[in-house]
Amino acid sequence: MSIMKLKMLFLSIAMALATTSCSPDKIDGNRTDKAESVVIPNPPHTPIPDELTARWQMEGEFRGGIDVNKFWNYGDSKEWFGYKYSNGSSTPYRITERKMFDFTDATGKKAKLYIYWQDYQTSTNEYRAESLLYVEGTVSVRDGQFSFHAYGGNIRERKLSTDQLTQRSFTKNELKTLLTDTFKYSFPANYTPPVMHLTNSNPDFSDYFRKS
């Protein structure tokens, strides 16, 4: 998922929060590693080749992978999920984006995508909210590309202003237009464990993921 799609998704979420019919539930504590419902039934899938069958953790400056236990235990404490990052300066930064693809089911029928996103306001130098997205889907692979077809999932958000954790399921439109995507993948040489480079139709999108 590109930065532009993430921004569009959170704009969609903000609009949903403004309506009573789509308002999220207030929650406290852990959530189950399962989507509440399958919103898009029977999406396409293919078997996943051995080279892709793994968990893939995001890499990069101000980015990183997902600790699944911490992801699902989020809410047990008042600590924010964001990890501190320091580039050698005296000012620590939080990693603003984390992702993990879980392609451990080689059938391609039960893929998962975990995303952590932090809303950072540069003008005030503060973090306004953070969101944890859990997406279930299928994967189809062909000619050096894979498509992730999202069919269900949920988003949890904590706002700095209220320190309140809320959750809601994704809408069908969000799953189809913002969370479903196709990527071209390659494996740069001389990395152990292997590193996967992803690009897509957006010329500004380029992400690296390490096998875990």
PDB file of C-alpha atoms in Angstrom:
ATOM      1  CA  MET A   1       0.000   0.000   0.000  1.00  0.00           C
ATOM      2  CA  SER A   2       1.445   3.375  -1.003  1.00  0.00           C
ATOM      3  CA  ILE A   3       1.578   6.522   1.147  1.00  0.00           C
ATOM      4  CA  MET A   4      -1.112   8.065  -1.078  1.00  0.00           C
ATOM      5  CA  LYS A   5      -3.466   5.133  -0.504  1.00  0.00           C
ATOM      6  CA  LEU A   6      -2.840   5.325   3.251  1.00  0.00           C
ATOM      7  CA  LYS A   7      -3.694   9.021   3.256  1.00  0.00           C
ATOM      8  CA  MET A   8      -6.874   8.310   1.296  1.00  0.00           C
ATOM      9  CA  LEU A   9      -7.777   5.547   3.746  1.00  0.00           C
ATOM     10  CA  PHE A  10      -7.370   7.792   6.774  1.00  0.00           C
ATOM     11  CA  LEU A  11      -9.413  10.506   5.074  1.00  0.00           C
ATOM     12  CA  SER A  12     -12.122   7.846   4.656  1.00  0.00           C
ATOM     13  CA  ILE A  13     -11.808   6.969   8.342  1.00  0.00           C
ATOM     14  CA  ALA A  14     -12.068  10.611   9.363  1.00  0.00           C
ATOM     15  CA  MET A  15     -15.278  10.947   7.339  1.00  0.00           C
ATOM     16  CA  ALA A  16     -16.659   7.794   8.967  1.00  0.00           C
ATOM     17  CA  LEU A  17     -15.926   9.186  12.413  1.00  0.00           C
ATOM     18  CA  ALA A  18     -18.063  12.188  11.565  1.00  0.00           C
ATOM     19  CA  THR A  19     -21.151   9.998  11.104  1.00  0.00           C
ATOM     20  CA  THR A  20     -23.025   8.154  13.819  1.00  0.00           C
ATOM     21  CA  SER A  21     -23.806   5.144  11.639  1.00  0.00           C
ATOM     22  CA  CYS A  22     -20.119   4.344  11.034  1.00  0.00           C
ATOM     23  CA  SER A  23     -18.698   5.395  14.392  1.00  0.00           C
ATOM     24  CA  PRO A  24     -16.202   2.899  15.860  1.00  0.00           C
ATOM     25  CA  ASP A  25     -16.613   1.003  19.101  1.00  0.00           C
ATOM     26  CA  LYS A  26     -14.637   2.067  22.139  1.00  0.00           C
ATOM     27  CA  ILE A  27     -12.496  -0.847  23.207  1.00  0.00           C
ATOM     28  CA  ASP A  28     -10.183  -1.614  26.017  1.00  0.00           C
ATOM     29  CA  GLY A  29      -7.538  -4.320  25.805  1.00  0.00           C
ATOM     30  CA  ASN A  30      -6.721  -7.080  23.390  1.00  0.00           C
ATOM     31  CA  ARG A  31      -8.362  -8.060  20.129  1.00  0.00           C
ATOM     32  CA  THR A  32      -8.566 -11.449  18.472  1.00  0.00           C
ATOM     33  CA  ASP A  33      -6.378 -12.139  15.447  1.00  0.00           C
ATOM     34  CA  LYS A  34      -9.406 -12.517  13.182  1.00  0.00           C
ATOM     35  CA  ALA A  35     -11.506 -10.258  10.965  1.00  0.00           C
ATOM     36  CA  GLU A  36     -15.055  -9.712  12.213  1.00  0.00           C
ATOM     37  CA  SER A  37     -16.537 -10.674   8.853  1.00  0.00           C
ATOM     38  CA  VAL A  38     -15.699 -11.475   5.249  1.00  0.00           C
ATOM     39  CA  VAL A  39     -16.876  -8.387   3.377  1.00  0.00           C
ATOM     40  CA  ILE A  40     -15.749  -9.500  -0.100  1.00  0.00           C
ATOM     41  CA  PRO A  41     -16.376 -13.244  -0.642  1.00  0.00           C
ATOM     42  CA  ASN A  42     -14.300 -15.505  -2.918  1.00  0.00           C
ATOM     43  CA  PRO A  43     -11.509 -13.186  -4.101  1.00  0.00           C
ATOM     44  CA  PRO A  44      -9.014 -14.699  -6.567  1.00  0.00           C
ATOM     45  CA  HIS A  45      -5.954 -16.610  -5.377  1.00  0.00           C
ATOM     46  CA  THR A  46      -3.111 -18.786  -6.623  1.00  0.00           C
ATOM     47  CA  PRO A  47      -0.567 -20.940  -4.796  1.00  0.00           C
ATOM     48  CA  ILE A  48       2.312 -18.860  -3.427  1.00  0.00           C
ATOM     49  CA  PRO A  49       5.759 -19.877  -4.719  1.00  0.00           C
ATOM     50  CA  ASP A  50       8.374 -20.981  -2.184  1.00  0.00           C
ATOM     51  CA  GLU A  51      10.377 -17.779  -2.619  1.00  0.00           C
ATOM     52  CA  LEU A  52       7.415 -15.733  -1.312  1.00  0.00           C
ATOM     53  CA  THR A  53       6.085 -18.115   1.345  1.00  0.00           C
ATOM     54  CA  ALA A  54       7.144 -16.328   4.557  1.00  0.00           C
ATOM     55  CA  ARG A  55       6.499 -13.351   6.763  1.00  0.00           C
ATOM     56  CA  TRP A  56       7.962 -10.202   5.216  1.00  0.00           C
ATOM     57  CA  GLN A  57       8.896  -7.326   7.541  1.00  0.00           C
ATOM     58  CA  MET A  58       9.243  -3.794   6.203  1.00  0.00           C
ATOM     59  CA  GLU A  59      12.635  -2.099   6.318  1.00  0.00           C
ATOM     60  CA  GLY A  60      13.829   1.497   5.933  1.00  0.00           C
ATOM     61  CA  GLU A  61      14.594   4.724   7.739  1.00  0.00           C
ATOM     62  CA  PHE A  62      11.654   5.807   9.937  1.00  0.00           C
ATOM     63  CA  ARG A  63       9.988   2.495   9.027  1.00  0.00           C
ATOM     64  CA  GLY A  64      10.083  -1.077  10.267  1.00  0.00           C
ATOM     65  CA  GLY A  65       8.368  -4.404  10.784  1.00  0.00           C
ATOM     66  CA  ILE A  66       5.606  -5.553  13.128  1.00  0.00           C
ATOM     67  CA  ASP A  67       5.882  -7.363  16.444  1.00  0.00           C
ATOM     68  CA  VAL A  68       2.680  -9.447  16.200  1.00  0.00           C
ATOM     69  CA  ASN A  69       2.410 -10.049  19.959  1.00  0.00           C
ATOM     70  CA  LYS A  70       2.725  -6.342  20.650  1.00  0.00           C
ATOM     71  CA  PHE A  71       0.270  -5.615  17.828  1.00  0.00           C
ATOM     72  CA  TRP A  72      -2.462  -7.739  19.439  1.00  0.00           C
ATOM     73  CA  ASN A  73      -1.631  -6.759  23.037  1.00  0.00           C
ATOM     74  CA  TYR A  74      -1.852  -3.077  22.178  1.00  0.00           C
ATOM     75  CA  GLY A  75      -4.231  -1.400  24.610  1.00  0.00           C
ATOM     76  CA  ASP A  76      -2.993  -3.170  27.737  1.00  0.00           C
ATOM     77  CA  SER A  77      -0.967  -0.126  28.730  1.00  0.00           C
ATOM     78  CA  LYS A  78      -0.917   3.590  28.087  1.00  0.00           C
ATOM     79  CA  GLU A  79       2.303   3.265  26.122  1.00  0.00           C
ATOM     80  CA  TRP A  80       2.083   4.086  22.455  1.00  0.00           C
ATOM     81  CA  PHE A  81       3.013   1.390  19.971  1.00  0.00           C
ATOM     82  CA  GLY A  82       5.507   3.584  18.066  1.00  0.00           C
ATOM     83  CA  TYR A  83       9.144   2.698  18.438  1.00  0.00           C
ATOM     84  CA  LYS A  84      11.811   5.310  19.087  1.00  0.00           C
ATOM     85  CA  TYR A  85      14.298   5.974  16.330  1.00  0.00           C
ATOM     86  CA  SER A  86      17.499   8.013  16.602  1.00  0.00           C
ATOM     87  CA  ASN A  87      19.687   9.063  13.688  1.00  0.00           C
ATOM     88  CA  GLY A  88      22.542  10.080  15.975  1.00  0.00           C
ATOM     89  CA  SER A  89      21.034  13.411  16.982  1.00  0.00           C
ATOM     90  CA  SER A  90      19.922  14.281  20.496  1.00  0.00           C
ATOM     91  CA  THR A  91      16.250  14.249  19.421  1.00  0.00           C
ATOM     92  CA  PRO A  92      14.565  10.820  19.234  1.00  0.00           C
ATOM     93  CA  TYR A  93      11.957  10.172  16.570  1.00  0.00           C
ATOM     94  CA  ARG A  94       9.206   7.623  16.361  1.00  0.00           C
ATOM     95  CA  ILE A  95       9.047   5.234  13.445  1.00  0.00           C
ATOM     96  CA  THR A  96       5.999   6.489  11.592  1.00  0.00           C
ATOM     97  CA  GLU A  97       5.179   3.464   9.448  1.00  0.00           C
ATOM     98  CA  ARG A  98       5.431  -0.318   9.926  1.00  0.00           C
ATOM     99  CA  LYS A  99       4.170  -3.172   7.737  1.00  0.00           C
ATOM    100  CA  MET A 100       4.271  -6.925   7.566  1.00  0.00           C
ATOM    101  CA  PHE A 101       2.929  -9.308   4.930  1.00  0.00           C
ATOM    102  CA  ASP A 102       2.158 -12.797   6.233  1.00  0.00           C
ATOM    103  CA  PHE A 103       2.298 -15.211   3.304  1.00  0.00           C
ATOM    104  CA  THR A 104       2.934 -18.341   5.384  1.00  0.00           C
ATOM    105  CA  ASP A 105      -0.181 -20.071   3.991  1.00  0.00           C
ATOM    106  CA  ALA A 106       1.167 -21.359   0.664  1.00  0.00           C
ATOM    107  CA  THR A 107      -2.338 -21.852  -0.807  1.00  0.00           C
ATOM    108  CA  GLY A 108      -2.726 -18.083  -1.191  1.00  0.00           C
ATOM    109  CA  LYS A 109      -6.145 -18.243   0.491  1.00  0.00           C
ATOM    110  CA  LYS A 110      -5.203 -16.874   3.920  1.00  0.00           C
ATOM    111  CA  ALA A 111      -2.801 -13.971   3.549  1.00  0.00           C
ATOM    112  CA  LYS A 112      -2.539 -11.202   6.124  1.00  0.00           C
ATOM    113  CA  LEU A 113      -1.301  -7.639   6.095  1.00  0.00           C
ATOM    114  CA  TYR A 114      -0.421  -5.709   9.260  1.00  0.00           C
ATOM    115  CA  ILE A 115       0.083  -1.942   9.081  1.00  0.00           C
ATOM    116  CA  TYR A 116       1.056   0.532  11.776  1.00  0.00           C
ATOM    117  CA  TRP A 117       0.676   4.211  10.888  1.00  0.00           C
ATOM    118  CA  GLN A 118       1.379   7.325  12.936  1.00  0.00           C
ATOM    119  CA  ASP A 119      -0.221  10.685  12.164  1.00  0.00           C
ATOM    120  CA  TYR A 120       2.595  13.202  12.612  1.00  0.00           C
ATOM    121  CA  GLN A 121       1.940  16.938  12.395  1.00  0.00           C
ATOM    122  CA  THR A 122       5.154  18.599  11.218  1.00  0.00           C
ATOM    123  CA  SER A 123       3.962  22.160  11.897  1.00  0.00           C
ATOM    124  CA  THR A 124       3.486  21.461  15.616  1.00  0.00           C
ATOM    125  CA  ASN A 125       6.084  18.678  15.900  1.00  0.00           C
ATOM    126  CA  GLU A 126       3.658  16.297  17.588  1.00  0.00           C
ATOM    127  CA  TYR A 127       2.015  12.923  17.059  1.00  0.00           C
ATOM    128  CA  ARG A 128      -1.752  13.283  16.869  1.00  0.00           C
ATOM    129  CA  ALA A 129      -2.877   9.670  16.481  1.00  0.00           C
ATOM    130  CA  GLU A 130      -1.687   6.196  15.675  1.00  0.00           C
ATOM    131  CA  SER A 131      -3.518   3.423  13.873  1.00  0.00           C
ATOM    132  CA  LEU A 132      -3.134  -0.350  13.648  1.00  0.00           C
ATOM    133  CA  LEU A 133      -4.640  -1.998  10.571  1.00  0.00           C
ATOM    134  CA  TYR A 134      -5.260  -5.737  10.332  1.00  0.00           C
ATOM    135  CA  VAL A 135      -6.229  -6.945   6.856  1.00  0.00           C
ATOM    136  CA  GLU A 136      -7.117 -10.465   5.719  1.00  0.00           C
ATOM    137  CA  GLY A 137      -6.995 -11.364   2.052  1.00  0.00           C
ATOM    138  CA  THR A 138      -5.835 -13.692  -0.681  1.00  0.00           C
ATOM    139  CA  VAL A 139      -2.786 -13.559  -2.929  1.00  0.00           C
ATOM    140  CA  SER A 140      -2.467 -14.244  -6.647  1.00  0.00           C
ATOM    141  CA  VAL A 141       1.006 -14.473  -8.181  1.00  0.00           C
ATOM    142  CA  ARG A 142       1.943 -14.187 -11.859  1.00  0.00           C
ATOM    143  CA  ASP A 143       4.962 -13.103 -13.913  1.00  0.00           C
ATOM    144  CA  GLY A 144       6.993 -11.563 -11.106  1.00  0.00           C
ATOM    145  CA  GLN A 145       3.978  -9.775  -9.613  1.00  0.00           C
ATOM    146  CA  PHE A 146       1.613 -10.497  -6.745  1.00  0.00           C
ATOM    147  CA  SER A 147      -1.794  -9.029  -5.993  1.00  0.00           C
ATOM    148  CA  PHE A 148      -3.109  -8.789  -2.453  1.00  0.00           C
ATOM    149  CA  HIS A 149      -6.924  -9.006  -2.524  1.00  0.00           C
ATOM    150  CA  ALA A 150      -8.302  -7.689   0.772  1.00  0.00           C
ATOM    151  CA  TYR A 151     -11.583  -9.273   1.936  1.00  0.00           C
ATOM    152  CA  GLY A 152     -11.916  -8.262   5.616  1.00  0.00           C
ATOM    153  CA  GLY A 153     -10.240  -6.680   8.598  1.00  0.00           C
ATOM    154  CA  ASN A 154     -10.329  -3.842  11.072  1.00  0.00           C
ATOM    155  CA  ILE A 155      -8.572  -0.696  12.184  1.00  0.00           C
ATOM    156  CA  ARG A 156      -7.788   0.428  15.714  1.00  0.00           C
ATOM    157  CA  GLU A 157      -6.934   4.049  16.405  1.00  0.00           C
ATOM    158  CA  ARG A 158      -5.739   5.969  19.445  1.00  0.00           C
ATOM    159  CA  LYS A 159      -5.886   9.760  19.421  1.00  0.00           C
ATOM    160  CA  LEU A 160      -3.337  11.720  21.410  1.00  0.00           C
ATOM    161  CA  SER A 161      -5.964  14.261  22.469  1.00  0.00           C
ATOM    162  CA  THR A 162      -8.197  11.703  24.229  1.00  0.00           C
ATOM    163  CA  ASP A 163      -5.887   8.661  24.652  1.00  0.00           C
ATOM    164  CA  GLN A 164      -8.954   6.601  23.760  1.00  0.00           C
ATOM    165  CA  LEU A 165      -8.721   3.413  21.684  1.00  0.00           C
ATOM    166  CA  THR A 166     -11.445   2.778  19.096  1.00  0.00           C
ATOM    167  CA  GLN A 167     -12.017   0.050  16.515  1.00  0.00           C
ATOM    168  CA  ARG A 168     -14.135  -0.496  13.417  1.00  0.00           C
ATOM    169  CA  SER A 169     -14.246  -2.891  10.472  1.00  0.00           C
ATOM    170  CA  PHE A 170     -13.219  -1.821   6.984  1.00  0.00           C
ATOM    171  CA  THR A 171     -15.926  -1.002   4.473  1.00  0.00           C
ATOM    172  CA  LYS A 172     -16.221  -2.864   1.177  1.00  0.00           C
ATOM    173  CA  ASN A 173     -15.035   0.227  -0.707  1.00  0.00           C
ATOM    174  CA  GLU A 174     -11.927   0.589   1.475  1.00  0.00           C
ATOM    175  CA  LEU A 175     -11.053  -3.075   0.988  1.00  0.00           C
ATOM    176  CA  LYS A 176     -11.468  -2.929  -2.803  1.00  0.00           C
ATOM    177  CA  THR A 177      -9.944   0.455  -3.626  1.00  0.00           C
ATOM    178  CA  LEU A 178      -7.480   1.250  -0.834  1.00  0.00           C
ATOM    179  CA  LEU A 179      -6.296  -2.066   0.637  1.00  0.00           C
ATOM    180  CA  THR A 180      -6.167  -4.218  -2.508  1.00  0.00           C
ATOM    181  CA  ASP A 181      -3.054  -3.655  -4.590  1.00  0.00           C
ATOM    182  CA  THR A 182      -0.658  -5.262  -7.091  1.00  0.00           C
ATOM    183  CA  PHE A 183       3.114  -5.222  -6.643  1.00  0.00           C
ATOM    184  CA  LYS A 184       6.083  -6.165  -8.790  1.00  0.00           C
ATOM    185  CA  TYR A 185       8.646  -8.007  -6.689  1.00  0.00           C
ATOM    186  CA  SER A 186      12.353  -8.780  -7.020  1.00  0.00           C
ATOM    187  CA  PHE A 187      15.095 -10.124  -4.771  1.00  0.00           C
ATOM    188  CA  PRO A 188      18.308  -8.048  -4.695  1.00  0.00           C
ATOM    189  CA  ALA A 189      21.413 -10.221  -4.516  1.00  0.00           C
ATOM    190  CA  ASN A 190      23.695 -10.826  -1.512  1.00  0.00           C
ATOM    191  CA  TYR A 191      21.187 -10.410   1.333  1.00  0.00           C
ATOM    192  CA  THR A 192      20.833 -12.937   4.168  1.00  0.00           C
ATOM    193  CA  PRO A 193      18.028 -13.439   5.060  1.00  0.00           C
ATOM    194  CA  PRO A 194      16.531 -12.558   1.650  1.00  0.00           C
ATOM    195  CA  VAL A 195      15.217  -9.060   0.962  1.00  0.00           C
ATOM    196  CA  MET A 196      12.240  -8.402  -1.314  1.00  0.00           C
ATOM    197  CA  HIS A 197      11.936  -5.137  -3.242  1.00  0.00           C
ATOM    198  CA  LEU A 198       8.383  -4.039  -4.068  1.00  0.00           C
ATOM    199  CA  THR A 199       7.246  -1.486  -6.639  1.00  0.00           C
ATOM    200  CA  ASN A 200       3.837  -0.803  -8.176  1.00  0.00           C
ATOM    201  CA  SER A 201       2.080   1.462 -10.660  1.00  0.00           C
ATOM    202  CA  ASN A 202       2.909   4.510  -8.527  1.00  0.00           C
ATOM    203  CA  PRO A 203       6.389   5.680  -9.660  1.00  0.00           C
ATOM    204  CA  ASP A 204       7.078   7.090  -6.177  1.00  0.00           C
ATOM    205  CA  PHE A 205       6.436   3.766  -4.431  1.00  0.00           C
ATOM    206  CA  SER A 206       9.442   1.599  -3.532  1.00  0.00           C
ATOM    207  CA  ASP A 207       9.623  -0.525  -0.369  1.00  0.00           C
ATOM    208  CA  TYR A 208      11.984  -3.200   0.937  1.00  0.00           C
ATOM    209  CA  PHE A 209      10.915  -6.169   3.073  1.00  0.00           C
ATOM    210  CA  ARG A 210      13.127  -8.704   4.849  1.00  0.00           C
ATOM    211  CA  LYS A 211      12.096 -12.348   5.283  1.00  0.00           C
ATOM    212  CA  SER A 212      11.482 -13.263   8.939  1.00  0.00           C
TER     213      SER A 212
END
